[in-house]
Amino acid sequence: MKFIDINKTFTDRINEYLSKGYTFNASSMSGSQGEVAKVDLTNETEIIRILIRSFSENERHFGINAGLEVFVGRVTDPDVRINSDNYWASTIWNDKLEEISSDKFYAIGENRYGEKFFGSKEEARKARDLHISRLSNRDRDGQEKKTFELPQQLMDAIKTRIRAKRGIRRVSNSDITAGRDRNGYYYAYRGTACYLH
Protein backbone atom coordinates (compact mmCIF):
# COMPACT_ATOMS: atom_id res chain seq x y z
CA MET A 1 0.00 0.00 0.00
CA LYS A 2 1.03 3.58 -0.58
CA PHE A 3 0.00 6.90 0.97
CA ILE A 4 -2.77 7.17 -1.65
CA ASP A 5 -4.46 4.19 0.05
CA ILE A 6 -4.37 6.04 3.39
CA ASN A 7 -5.91 9.08 1.66
CA LYS A 8 -8.68 6.87 0.28
CA THR A 9 -9.47 5.45 3.72
CA PHE A 10 -9.49 8.99 5.18
CA THR A 11 -11.85 10.14 2.39
CA ASP A 12 -14.12 7.10 2.86
CA ARG A 13 -14.50 7.84 6.58
CA ILE A 14 -15.35 11.50 5.87
CA ASN A 15 -17.86 10.55 3.15
CA GLU A 16 -19.48 8.06 5.51
CA TYR A 17 -20.38 10.88 7.93
CA LEU A 18 -21.24 13.43 5.23
CA SER A 19 -23.74 10.92 3.79
CA LYS A 20 -25.36 10.75 7.25
CA GLY A 21 -25.99 14.52 7.16
CA TYR A 22 -22.93 15.75 9.09
CA THR A 23 -21.44 19.11 8.08
CA PHE A 24 -18.01 20.63 8.68
CA ASN A 25 -17.36 22.25 12.05
CA ALA A 26 -14.71 24.61 10.68
CA SER A 27 -13.96 26.63 13.84
CA SER A 28 -12.50 23.63 15.67
CA MET A 29 -10.14 22.64 12.84
CA SER A 30 -7.52 25.36 13.32
CA GLY A 31 -4.27 24.60 15.12
CA SER A 32 -2.26 21.40 15.06
CA GLN A 33 -1.27 18.69 17.49
CA GLY A 34 1.16 17.08 15.06
CA GLU A 35 -1.40 15.17 13.02
CA VAL A 36 -1.00 14.81 9.25
CA ALA A 37 -4.58 15.93 8.51
CA LYS A 38 -7.89 16.32 10.32
CA VAL A 39 -11.54 17.13 9.67
CA ASP A 40 -14.23 17.94 12.23
CA LEU A 41 -17.84 17.12 11.37
CA THR A 42 -21.06 17.78 13.25
CA ASN A 43 -24.71 16.78 13.06
CA GLU A 44 -25.68 19.62 15.46
CA THR A 45 -25.67 17.14 18.37
CA GLU A 46 -22.06 15.91 18.43
CA ILE A 47 -18.68 16.56 16.84
CA ILE A 48 -16.72 13.78 15.17
CA ARG A 49 -13.02 14.25 14.42
CA ILE A 50 -11.43 12.20 11.64
CA LEU A 51 -7.67 12.45 11.48
CA ILE A 52 -4.51 10.92 10.10
CA ARG A 53 -1.73 10.70 12.67
CA SER A 54 1.50 8.83 13.13
CA PHE A 55 1.84 6.11 15.76
CA SER A 56 4.49 3.84 17.19
CA GLU A 57 4.15 0.73 19.30
CA ASN A 58 6.84 -1.07 21.24
CA GLU A 59 6.52 -4.84 21.17
CA ARG A 60 8.80 -7.21 23.01
CA HIS A 61 10.90 -9.29 20.59
CA PHE A 62 9.78 -7.19 17.65
CA GLY A 63 11.04 -3.66 18.18
CA ILE A 64 9.18 -0.52 17.24
CA ASN A 65 6.17 -0.75 14.93
CA ALA A 66 5.34 2.57 13.39
CA GLY A 67 3.09 3.95 10.71
CA LEU A 68 0.03 6.08 10.09
CA GLU A 69 -3.44 5.72 11.58
CA VAL A 70 -6.79 6.95 10.26
CA PHE A 71 -8.61 7.61 13.54
CA VAL A 72 -12.28 8.50 14.04
CA GLY A 73 -13.22 9.86 17.45
CA ARG A 74 -16.16 11.48 19.21
CA VAL A 75 -15.65 14.73 21.14
CA THR A 76 -16.74 14.23 24.75
CA ASP A 77 -15.48 17.52 26.20
CA PRO A 78 -18.61 19.44 27.38
CA ASP A 79 -16.81 22.79 26.94
CA VAL A 80 -16.47 22.39 23.16
CA ARG A 81 -19.30 24.20 21.40
CA ILE A 82 -20.77 23.12 18.10
CA ASN A 83 -20.66 25.70 15.27
CA SER A 84 -19.07 28.31 17.53
CA ASP A 85 -16.81 31.02 16.14
CA ASN A 86 -15.10 31.33 19.53
CA TYR A 87 -11.67 29.69 19.18
CA TRP A 88 -11.31 29.05 22.92
CA ALA A 89 -14.67 27.29 23.09
CA SER A 90 -13.83 24.97 20.23
CA THR A 91 -10.41 23.48 21.02
CA ILE A 92 -10.53 19.70 20.62
CA TRP A 93 -7.70 17.57 22.06
CA ASN A 94 -6.88 14.47 20.04
CA ASP A 95 -5.86 12.45 23.09
CA LYS A 96 -9.28 13.02 24.72
CA LEU A 97 -11.42 11.68 21.89
CA GLU A 98 -13.65 8.67 22.40
CA GLU A 99 -12.53 6.13 19.79
CA ILE A 100 -15.07 5.11 17.16
CA SER A 101 -12.70 3.42 14.73
CA SER A 102 -9.01 3.11 13.93
CA ASP A 103 -7.30 1.91 10.76
CA LYS A 104 -3.56 1.39 11.21
CA PHE A 105 -1.14 1.27 8.30
CA TYR A 106 2.24 -0.11 9.41
CA ALA A 107 5.39 1.18 7.72
CA ILE A 108 7.08 -1.57 5.72
CA GLY A 109 9.83 0.33 3.92
CA GLU A 110 10.51 2.85 1.24
CA ASN A 111 11.92 2.95 -2.26
CA ARG A 112 15.05 4.83 -3.32
CA TYR A 113 12.98 7.98 -3.92
CA GLY A 114 11.76 8.06 -0.31
CA GLU A 115 8.22 6.92 -1.14
CA LYS A 116 6.95 4.89 1.82
CA PHE A 117 5.05 1.61 1.68
CA PHE A 118 2.53 0.43 4.26
CA GLY A 119 0.76 -2.79 5.15
CA SER A 120 -0.71 -4.81 7.96
CA LYS A 121 1.11 -5.53 11.21
CA GLU A 122 1.90 -9.05 9.96
CA GLU A 123 3.30 -7.73 6.67
CA ALA A 124 5.47 -5.25 8.59
CA ARG A 125 6.72 -8.06 10.85
CA LYS A 126 7.62 -10.23 7.83
CA ALA A 127 9.41 -7.34 6.11
CA ARG A 128 11.41 -6.60 9.26
CA ASP A 129 12.34 -10.26 9.76
CA LEU A 130 13.46 -10.50 6.13
CA HIS A 131 15.55 -7.34 6.51
CA ILE A 132 17.22 -8.67 9.68
CA SER A 133 17.80 -12.04 8.03
CA ARG A 134 19.54 -10.37 5.11
CA LEU A 135 21.64 -8.22 7.44
CA SER A 136 22.65 -11.17 9.59
CA ASN A 137 23.86 -13.01 6.46
CA ARG A 138 26.28 -10.23 5.57
CA ASP A 139 29.27 -8.78 7.36
CA ARG A 140 29.92 -5.07 7.69
CA ASP A 141 31.52 -4.95 4.24
CA GLY A 142 28.59 -6.67 2.55
CA GLN A 143 30.36 -10.01 2.18
CA GLU A 144 28.44 -13.20 2.89
CA LYS A 145 29.15 -14.63 6.34
CA LYS A 146 30.37 -18.17 6.84
CA THR A 147 28.28 -20.26 9.23
CA PHE A 148 29.47 -23.23 11.28
CA GLU A 149 28.45 -25.54 14.11
CA LEU A 150 29.27 -24.27 17.61
CA PRO A 151 30.91 -26.45 20.26
CA GLN A 152 28.39 -27.45 22.98
CA GLN A 153 30.22 -25.49 25.70
CA LEU A 154 30.03 -22.28 23.66
CA MET A 155 26.39 -23.01 22.75
CA ASP A 156 25.53 -23.31 26.47
CA ALA A 157 27.24 -19.98 27.20
CA ILE A 158 25.30 -18.28 24.39
CA LYS A 159 22.02 -19.73 25.66
CA THR A 160 22.74 -18.38 29.14
CA ARG A 161 23.45 -14.96 27.66
CA ILE A 162 20.23 -15.00 25.59
CA ARG A 163 18.14 -16.06 28.61
CA ALA A 164 19.61 -13.23 30.70
CA LYS A 165 19.16 -10.55 28.00
CA ARG A 166 15.68 -11.55 26.86
CA GLY A 167 14.26 -12.82 30.15
CA ILE A 168 13.16 -16.16 28.71
CA ARG A 169 13.62 -19.72 29.99
CA ARG A 170 13.78 -21.95 26.94
CA VAL A 171 16.19 -21.39 24.08
CA SER A 172 16.36 -23.96 21.30
CA ASN A 173 19.61 -24.81 19.51
CA SER A 174 17.76 -24.66 16.19
CA ASP A 175 17.00 -20.95 16.75
CA ILE A 176 20.69 -20.08 17.11
CA THR A 177 23.03 -19.65 14.16
CA ALA A 178 26.69 -18.80 14.44
CA GLY A 179 29.35 -17.69 12.06
CA ARG A 180 32.50 -15.76 11.48
CA ASP A 181 33.23 -12.76 9.32
CA ARG A 182 36.15 -10.36 9.10
CA ASN A 183 34.92 -8.65 12.31
CA GLY A 184 34.94 -11.81 14.39
CA TYR A 185 32.64 -14.55 15.62
CA TYR A 186 28.93 -13.85 16.01
CA TYR A 187 25.69 -15.60 16.88
CA ALA A 188 22.15 -14.78 15.79
CA TYR A 189 18.95 -15.61 17.68
CA ARG A 190 15.50 -14.88 16.21
CA GLY A 191 16.58 -11.92 14.13
CA THR A 192 19.09 -10.39 16.58
CA ALA A 193 22.80 -10.80 15.94
CA CYS A 194 25.60 -10.22 18.46
CA TYR A 195 29.36 -10.54 18.20
CA LEU A 196 31.17 -12.82 20.64
CA HIS A 197 33.76 -10.99 22.70
Rosetta silent file (secondary structure, phi, psi, omega in degrees, C-alpha in Angstrom):
SEQUENCE: MKFIDINKTFTDRINEYLSKGYTFNASSMSGSQGEVAKVDLTNETEIIRILIRSFSENERHFGINAGLEVFVGRVTDPDVRINSDNYWASTIWNDKLEEISSDKFYAIGENRYGEKFFGSKEEARKARDLHISRLSNRDRDGQEKKTFELPQQLMDAIKTRIRAKRGIRRVSNSDITAGRDRNGYYYAYRGTACYLH
SCORE:     score description
SCORE:     0.000 S_00000001
   1 L     0.000  152.111  177.502    0.000    0.000    0.000 S_00000001
   2 L  -119.946  178.545 -178.474    1.032    3.578   -0.577 S_00000001
   3 H   -60.858  -28.246  178.528    0.005    6.898    0.966 S_00000001
   4 H   -60.401  -32.869  178.408   -2.766    7.168   -1.649 S_00000001
   5 H   -69.662  -33.652  175.416   -4.457    4.188    0.053 S_00000001
   6 H   -67.823  -42.251  176.452   -4.367    6.036    3.385 S_00000001
   7 H   -59.261  -39.427 -179.949   -5.905    9.080    1.655 S_00000001
   8 H   -66.268  -41.975  178.432   -8.679    6.869    0.278 S_00000001
   9 H   -63.545  -43.664  177.748   -9.469    5.449    3.719 S_00000001
  10 H   -57.894  -47.208  179.785   -9.486    8.986    5.179 S_00000001
  11 H   -63.725  -41.522  178.871  -11.847   10.139    2.394 S_00000001
  12 H   -60.760  -42.328 -179.770  -14.117    7.102    2.863 S_00000001
  13 H   -64.863  -41.631  178.857  -14.502    7.839    6.584 S_00000001
  14 H   -63.778  -47.243 -179.496  -15.351   11.503    5.865 S_00000001
  15 H   -61.561  -33.908  178.362  -17.861   10.549    3.148 S_00000001
  16 H   -58.724  -43.651 -179.206  -19.484    8.060    5.506 S_00000001
  17 H   -79.153  -35.101  176.567  -20.376   10.879    7.933 S_00000001
  18 H   -63.015  -37.283  179.545  -21.237   13.433    5.234 S_00000001
  19 L   -68.971  -18.467  176.594  -23.736   10.922    3.789 S_00000001
  20 L   -89.240    4.193  177.367  -25.362   10.754    7.254 S_00000001
  21 L    97.799    4.137  177.392  -25.993   14.524    7.158 S_00000001
  22 L   -70.619  150.215  175.596  -22.934   15.750    9.088 S_00000001
  23 E  -123.523  168.020 -179.625  -21.444   19.113    8.079 S_00000001
  24 E   -72.036  139.503  174.382  -18.012   20.629    8.676 S_00000001
  25 L  -107.970   76.563 -167.362  -17.362   22.247   12.047 S_00000001
  26 H   -60.807  -34.961 -173.960  -14.709   24.608   10.685 S_00000001
  27 H   -64.684  -24.092 -178.310  -13.965   26.634   13.843 S_00000001
  28 H   -92.163    1.803 -176.283  -12.501   23.629   15.666 S_00000001
  29 H   -94.203   -2.450  178.496  -10.140   22.640   12.839 S_00000001
  30 L   -77.179  165.865 -179.152   -7.515   25.356   13.321 S_00000001
  31 L    79.277  170.200 -179.248   -4.268   24.604   15.123 S_00000001
  32 L  -146.834  144.155  174.267   -2.257   21.404   15.057 S_00000001
  33 L  -118.555   26.168  178.029   -1.266   18.689   17.493 S_00000001
  34 L    91.721    1.950  179.352    1.164   17.080   15.063 S_00000001
  35 L   -71.899  161.309  178.009   -1.404   15.166   13.025 S_00000001
  36 L   -76.215  -44.177  179.877   -1.001   14.815    9.246 S_00000001
  37 E  -158.047  154.927  176.670   -4.582   15.927    8.505 S_00000001
  38 E  -154.098  153.372  176.938   -7.892   16.325   10.315 S_00000001
  39 E  -140.167  134.667  175.093  -11.541   17.126    9.670 S_00000001
  40 E  -109.898  130.899 -178.615  -14.232   17.945   12.233 S_00000001
  41 E  -126.155  148.416  179.111  -17.844   17.120   11.369 S_00000001
  42 E  -137.722  152.153  173.550  -21.065   17.779   13.246 S_00000001
  43 L  -115.865   21.390 -178.665  -24.709   16.779   13.057 S_00000001
  44 L    77.944   -6.145  178.146  -25.683   19.620   15.457 S_00000001
  45 L  -114.477  -34.494 -178.457  -25.668   17.138   18.372 S_00000001
  46 L  -144.416  165.214  174.494  -22.065   15.915   18.434 S_00000001
  47 E  -117.481  132.942  176.488  -18.683   16.561   16.839 S_00000001
  48 E  -113.632  130.426  175.145  -16.724   13.778   15.170 S_00000001
  49 E  -107.772  130.536  175.089  -13.019   14.253   14.415 S_00000001
  50 E  -117.183  124.188 -175.671  -11.425   12.201   11.637 S_00000001
  51 E  -141.853  158.121  169.868   -7.669   12.448   11.482 S_00000001
  52 E  -109.495  126.072  178.407   -4.507   10.916   10.097 S_00000001
  53 E  -141.956  157.840  177.233   -1.727   10.698   12.675 S_00000001
  54 E   -82.965  156.146  177.586    1.502    8.825   13.131 S_00000001
  55 E  -144.406  159.768  170.449    1.837    6.108   15.760 S_00000001
  56 E  -145.514  143.226  179.476    4.490    3.842   17.192 S_00000001
  57 E  -125.916  146.142  176.216    4.155    0.729   19.298 S_00000001
  58 E  -112.299  116.935 -179.830    6.840   -1.066   21.241 S_00000001
  59 E  -114.727  134.507  175.979    6.523   -4.836   21.174 S_00000001
  60 L   -62.337  137.365  179.678    8.804   -7.213   23.013 S_00000001
  61 L    68.695    9.083  178.834   10.902   -9.289   20.592 S_00000001
  62 L  -131.680  -20.637 -179.273    9.782   -7.188   17.646 S_00000001
  63 E    88.382 -157.893 -176.319   11.041   -3.656   18.184 S_00000001
  64 E   -88.980  127.482  170.706    9.180   -0.517   17.240 S_00000001
  65 E  -101.113  130.348 -179.030    6.168   -0.751   14.929 S_00000001
  66 E  -139.080  161.731  177.948    5.335    2.572   13.390 S_00000001
  67 E   170.895 -152.744 -179.984    3.091    3.946   10.710 S_00000001
  68 E  -121.958  146.203 -177.590    0.028    6.076   10.090 S_00000001
  69 E  -125.537  133.233  169.353   -3.435    5.723   11.578 S_00000001
  70 E   -96.303  109.941 -172.232   -6.791    6.946   10.264 S_00000001
  71 E  -113.059  134.109  174.985   -8.605    7.610   13.544 S_00000001
  72 E  -117.803  123.727 -178.291  -12.275    8.498   14.040 S_00000001
  73 E  -137.929  153.235  179.214  -13.221    9.855   17.451 S_00000001
  74 E   -98.160  135.553  177.093  -16.156   11.482   19.211 S_00000001
  75 L   -77.413  124.583 -179.878  -15.653   14.734   21.138 S_00000001
  76 L  -112.926   -3.376 -179.742  -16.739   14.227   24.755 S_00000001
  77 L   -70.221  117.741 -176.983  -15.480   17.524   26.199 S_00000001
  78 L   -69.218  -15.957 -179.586  -18.606   19.436   27.380 S_00000001
  79 L   -80.689  -15.508  179.879  -16.812   22.788   26.945 S_00000001
  80 L   -79.280  126.610 -177.440  -16.474   22.394   23.164 S_00000001
  81 L  -101.893  138.634  179.129  -19.297   24.196   21.396 S_00000001
  82 L   -77.369  136.873  177.985  -20.770   23.116   18.098 S_00000001
  83 L    52.898   36.455  177.843  -20.658   25.696   15.267 S_00000001
  84 L   -94.624  144.843  174.603  -19.070   28.307   17.534 S_00000001
  85 L   -97.683   10.203  177.301  -16.805   31.020   16.142 S_00000001
  86 L   -90.525  111.351 -176.588  -15.102   31.333   19.528 S_00000001
  87 H   -57.033  -42.317 -176.050  -11.669   29.690   19.178 S_00000001
  88 H   -69.293  -24.537 -179.803  -11.315   29.048   22.924 S_00000001
  89 H   -91.964    6.769 -176.407  -14.674   27.290   23.088 S_00000001
  90 L  -133.426   22.340  177.128  -13.827   24.969   20.232 S_00000001
  91 L   -80.141  122.191  179.385  -10.407   23.476   21.017 S_00000001
  92 L  -110.092  129.133  179.676  -10.530   19.695   20.619 S_00000001
  93 L   -99.155  123.845 -176.512   -7.702   17.573   22.061 S_00000001
  94 H   -59.513  -34.035 -176.941   -6.883   14.471   20.036 S_00000001
  95 H   -79.509   -1.952  179.144   -5.859   12.451   23.092 S_00000001
  96 H  -111.903   12.877 -179.749   -9.276   13.023   24.717 S_00000001
  97 L   -80.627  146.018  173.757  -11.425   11.680   21.888 S_00000001
  98 E   -85.033  120.149 -174.736  -13.653    8.666   22.401 S_00000001
  99 E   -66.922  131.006  172.615  -12.532    6.127   19.792 S_00000001
 100 E  -104.488  -47.847  176.910  -15.074    5.108   17.161 S_00000001
 101 E  -154.889  159.626  179.957  -12.704    3.417   14.725 S_00000001
 102 E  -148.358  125.295  174.682   -9.014    3.114   13.932 S_00000001
 103 E  -115.496  115.196 -177.946   -7.304    1.906   10.758 S_00000001
 104 E  -102.516  134.163  177.584   -3.564    1.385   11.215 S_00000001
 105 E  -117.559  108.603 -175.153   -1.145    1.271    8.297 S_00000001
 106 E   -83.405  136.091  179.156    2.236   -0.113    9.406 S_00000001
 107 E   -68.834  129.151  179.570    5.394    1.177    7.719 S_00000001
 108 E  -105.526  -39.226 -178.916    7.084   -1.572    5.717 S_00000001
 109 E   170.802 -168.935  177.919    9.834    0.330    3.924 S_00000001
 110 E  -147.770  157.927  178.062   10.513    2.852    1.242 S_00000001
 111 L   -86.817 -178.920 -175.145   11.918    2.953   -2.262 S_00000001
 112 L   -68.070  -11.765  177.789   15.048    4.830   -3.320 S_00000001
 113 L   -94.844    2.184  178.741   12.978    7.975   -3.920 S_00000001
 114 L    86.390    6.449  178.202   11.758    8.063   -0.311 S_00000001
 115 L   -77.624  124.815 -175.609    8.216    6.918   -1.137 S_00000001
 116 E   -86.187  151.836  176.430    6.946    4.885    1.821 S_00000001
 117 E  -120.444  144.634 -175.423    5.054    1.610    1.682 S_00000001
 118 E  -128.811  160.916  177.313    2.527    0.434    4.264 S_00000001
 119 E  -165.475 -164.901  178.464    0.765   -2.785    5.154 S_00000001
 120 L   -76.061  170.899  178.048   -0.712   -4.814    7.965 S_00000001
 121 H   -60.396  -41.258  179.861    1.110   -5.533   11.213 S_00000001
 122 H   -65.592  -40.793  177.557    1.903   -9.052    9.964 S_00000001
 123 H   -64.499  -39.375  177.935    3.300   -7.726    6.667 S_00000001
 124 H   -65.184  -40.146  178.654    5.468   -5.247    8.594 S_00000001
 125 H   -62.975  -44.480  179.840    6.723   -8.055   10.847 S_00000001
 126 H   -64.244  -41.378  179.268    7.622  -10.225    7.833 S_00000001
 127 H   -63.528  -41.099  179.554    9.408   -7.335    6.105 S_00000001
 128 H   -66.449  -43.706  179.259   11.407   -6.595    9.260 S_00000001
 129 H   -62.226  -40.109  178.225   12.340  -10.265    9.756 S_00000001
 130 H   -64.263  -42.831  178.979   13.464  -10.502    6.133 S_00000001
 131 H   -60.987  -46.308  179.781   15.552   -7.342    6.515 S_00000001
 132 H   -65.184  -39.558  178.297   17.220   -8.668    9.684 S_00000001
 133 H   -60.662  -43.884  178.817   17.797  -12.038    8.031 S_00000001
 134 H   -65.287  -41.279  178.541   19.538  -10.369    5.109 S_00000001
 135 H   -64.786  -40.629 -176.764   21.639   -8.219    7.440 S_00000001
 136 H   -72.148  -13.842  176.594   22.650  -11.172    9.588 S_00000001
 137 L   -92.230    2.908 -179.878   23.860  -13.007    6.461 S_00000001
 138 E  -127.228  148.555  174.408   26.280  -10.230    5.567 S_00000001
 139 L   -88.277 -174.034 -174.357   29.268   -8.778    7.357 S_00000001
 140 L   -67.722  -17.404  178.293   29.922   -5.067    7.694 S_00000001
 141 L   -99.732    8.422  178.296   31.525   -4.953    4.239 S_00000001
 142 L    85.015    3.519  178.690   28.587   -6.665    2.545 S_00000001
 143 L   -82.474  147.997  179.709   30.361  -10.009    2.183 S_00000001
 144 E   -68.345  136.873 -179.804   28.443  -13.202    2.894 S_00000001
 145 L   -79.978  153.217  176.300   29.146  -14.627    6.338 S_00000001
 146 E   -99.500  127.375  179.795   30.372  -18.173    6.844 S_00000001
 147 E  -101.344  156.269 -179.471   28.275  -20.262    9.226 S_00000001
 148 L  -155.900  168.990  178.990   29.471  -23.232   11.279 S_00000001
 149 L   -84.527  132.024 -179.841   28.449  -25.539   14.115 S_00000001
 150 L   -85.674  144.863  171.461   29.269  -24.268   17.613 S_00000001
 151 L   -62.725  148.959 -175.423   30.911  -26.455   20.260 S_00000001
 152 H   -57.707  -38.530 -178.895   28.388  -27.446   22.976 S_00000001
 153 H   -63.144  -41.817  178.586   30.217  -25.490   25.699 S_00000001
 154 H   -70.351  -38.026  177.397   30.029  -22.277   23.660 S_00000001
 155 H   -60.516  -42.591  178.452   26.388  -23.011   22.753 S_00000001
 156 H   -62.741  -40.666  178.906   25.530  -23.314   26.468 S_00000001
 157 H   -64.908  -40.195  178.656   27.245  -19.975   27.201 S_00000001
 158 H   -65.676  -42.240  178.422   25.303  -18.277   24.388 S_00000001
 159 H   -60.725  -41.581  177.764   22.021  -19.733   25.660 S_00000001
 160 H   -61.236  -41.682  179.847   22.742  -18.383   29.141 S_00000001
 161 H   -65.480  -42.622  179.628   23.445  -14.956   27.657 S_00000001
 162 H   -64.214  -45.003  179.001   20.233  -15.002   25.589 S_00000001
 163 H   -58.214  -44.050 -178.507   18.143  -16.056   28.608 S_00000001
 164 H   -66.777  -42.178 -177.069   19.608  -13.231   30.697 S_00000001
 165 H   -72.638  -40.075 -174.522   19.158  -10.552   27.999 S_00000001
 166 H   -96.421  -12.610  179.883   15.680  -11.548   26.857 S_00000001
 167 L    69.459   36.677  179.352   14.262  -12.822   30.151 S_00000001
 168 L  -118.399  161.966 -177.081   13.164  -16.159   28.715 S_00000001
 169 L   -96.268  -46.434 -173.053   13.624  -19.718   29.988 S_00000001
 170 L  -104.494  127.511  176.697   13.783  -21.949   26.940 S_00000001
 171 L  -128.215  123.446 -178.031   16.192  -21.390   24.081 S_00000001
 172 L   -91.660  141.377  177.096   16.357  -23.956   21.298 S_00000001
 173 H   -58.760  -34.453 -176.973   19.614  -24.809   19.508 S_00000001
 174 H   -68.054  -18.369  178.750   17.759  -24.663   16.187 S_00000001
 175 H   -87.235   -5.847 -177.030   17.004  -20.947   16.751 S_00000001
 176 E  -108.683  127.969  171.387   20.693  -20.080   17.106 S_00000001
 177 E  -118.835  151.322 -179.288   23.034  -19.651   14.165 S_00000001
 178 E  -135.780  157.480  179.848   26.692  -18.803   14.441 S_00000001
 179 E  -166.963 -175.007  179.804   29.347  -17.685   12.057 S_00000001
 180 E  -141.787  136.267  172.511   32.495  -15.761   11.481 S_00000001
 181 E  -131.784 -169.611 -175.641   33.235  -12.764    9.317 S_00000001
 182 L   -67.602  -13.690  179.551   36.148  -10.357    9.101 S_00000001
 183 L   -94.585   -6.807  177.390   34.921   -8.651   12.305 S_00000001
 184 E   130.024 -166.941  179.262   34.944  -11.814   14.392 S_00000001
 185 E   -85.903  145.356 -179.835   32.636  -14.545   15.623 S_00000001
 186 E  -141.917  164.018  169.027   28.925  -13.852   16.006 S_00000001
 187 E  -134.848  152.628  178.292   25.685  -15.597   16.875 S_00000001
 188 E  -128.391  136.141  178.759   22.145  -14.776   15.794 S_00000001
 189 E  -134.556  114.558  177.202   18.953  -15.612   17.676 S_00000001
 190 L    47.054   52.358  174.117   15.500  -14.879   16.212 S_00000001
 191 L    88.712   -4.253  178.618   16.585  -11.921   14.131 S_00000001
 192 E  -114.350  125.772 -178.997   19.088  -10.387   16.585 S_00000001
 193 E  -110.720  141.218  178.154   22.798  -10.805   15.940 S_00000001
 194 E  -136.611  145.150  174.748   25.602  -10.219   18.456 S_00000001
 195 E   -85.913  144.751  176.632   29.358  -10.544   18.196 S_00000001
 196 L   -84.042  130.810 -179.850   31.167  -12.822   20.641 S_00000001
 197 L  -113.731    0.000    0.000   33.758  -10.990   22.696 S_00000001
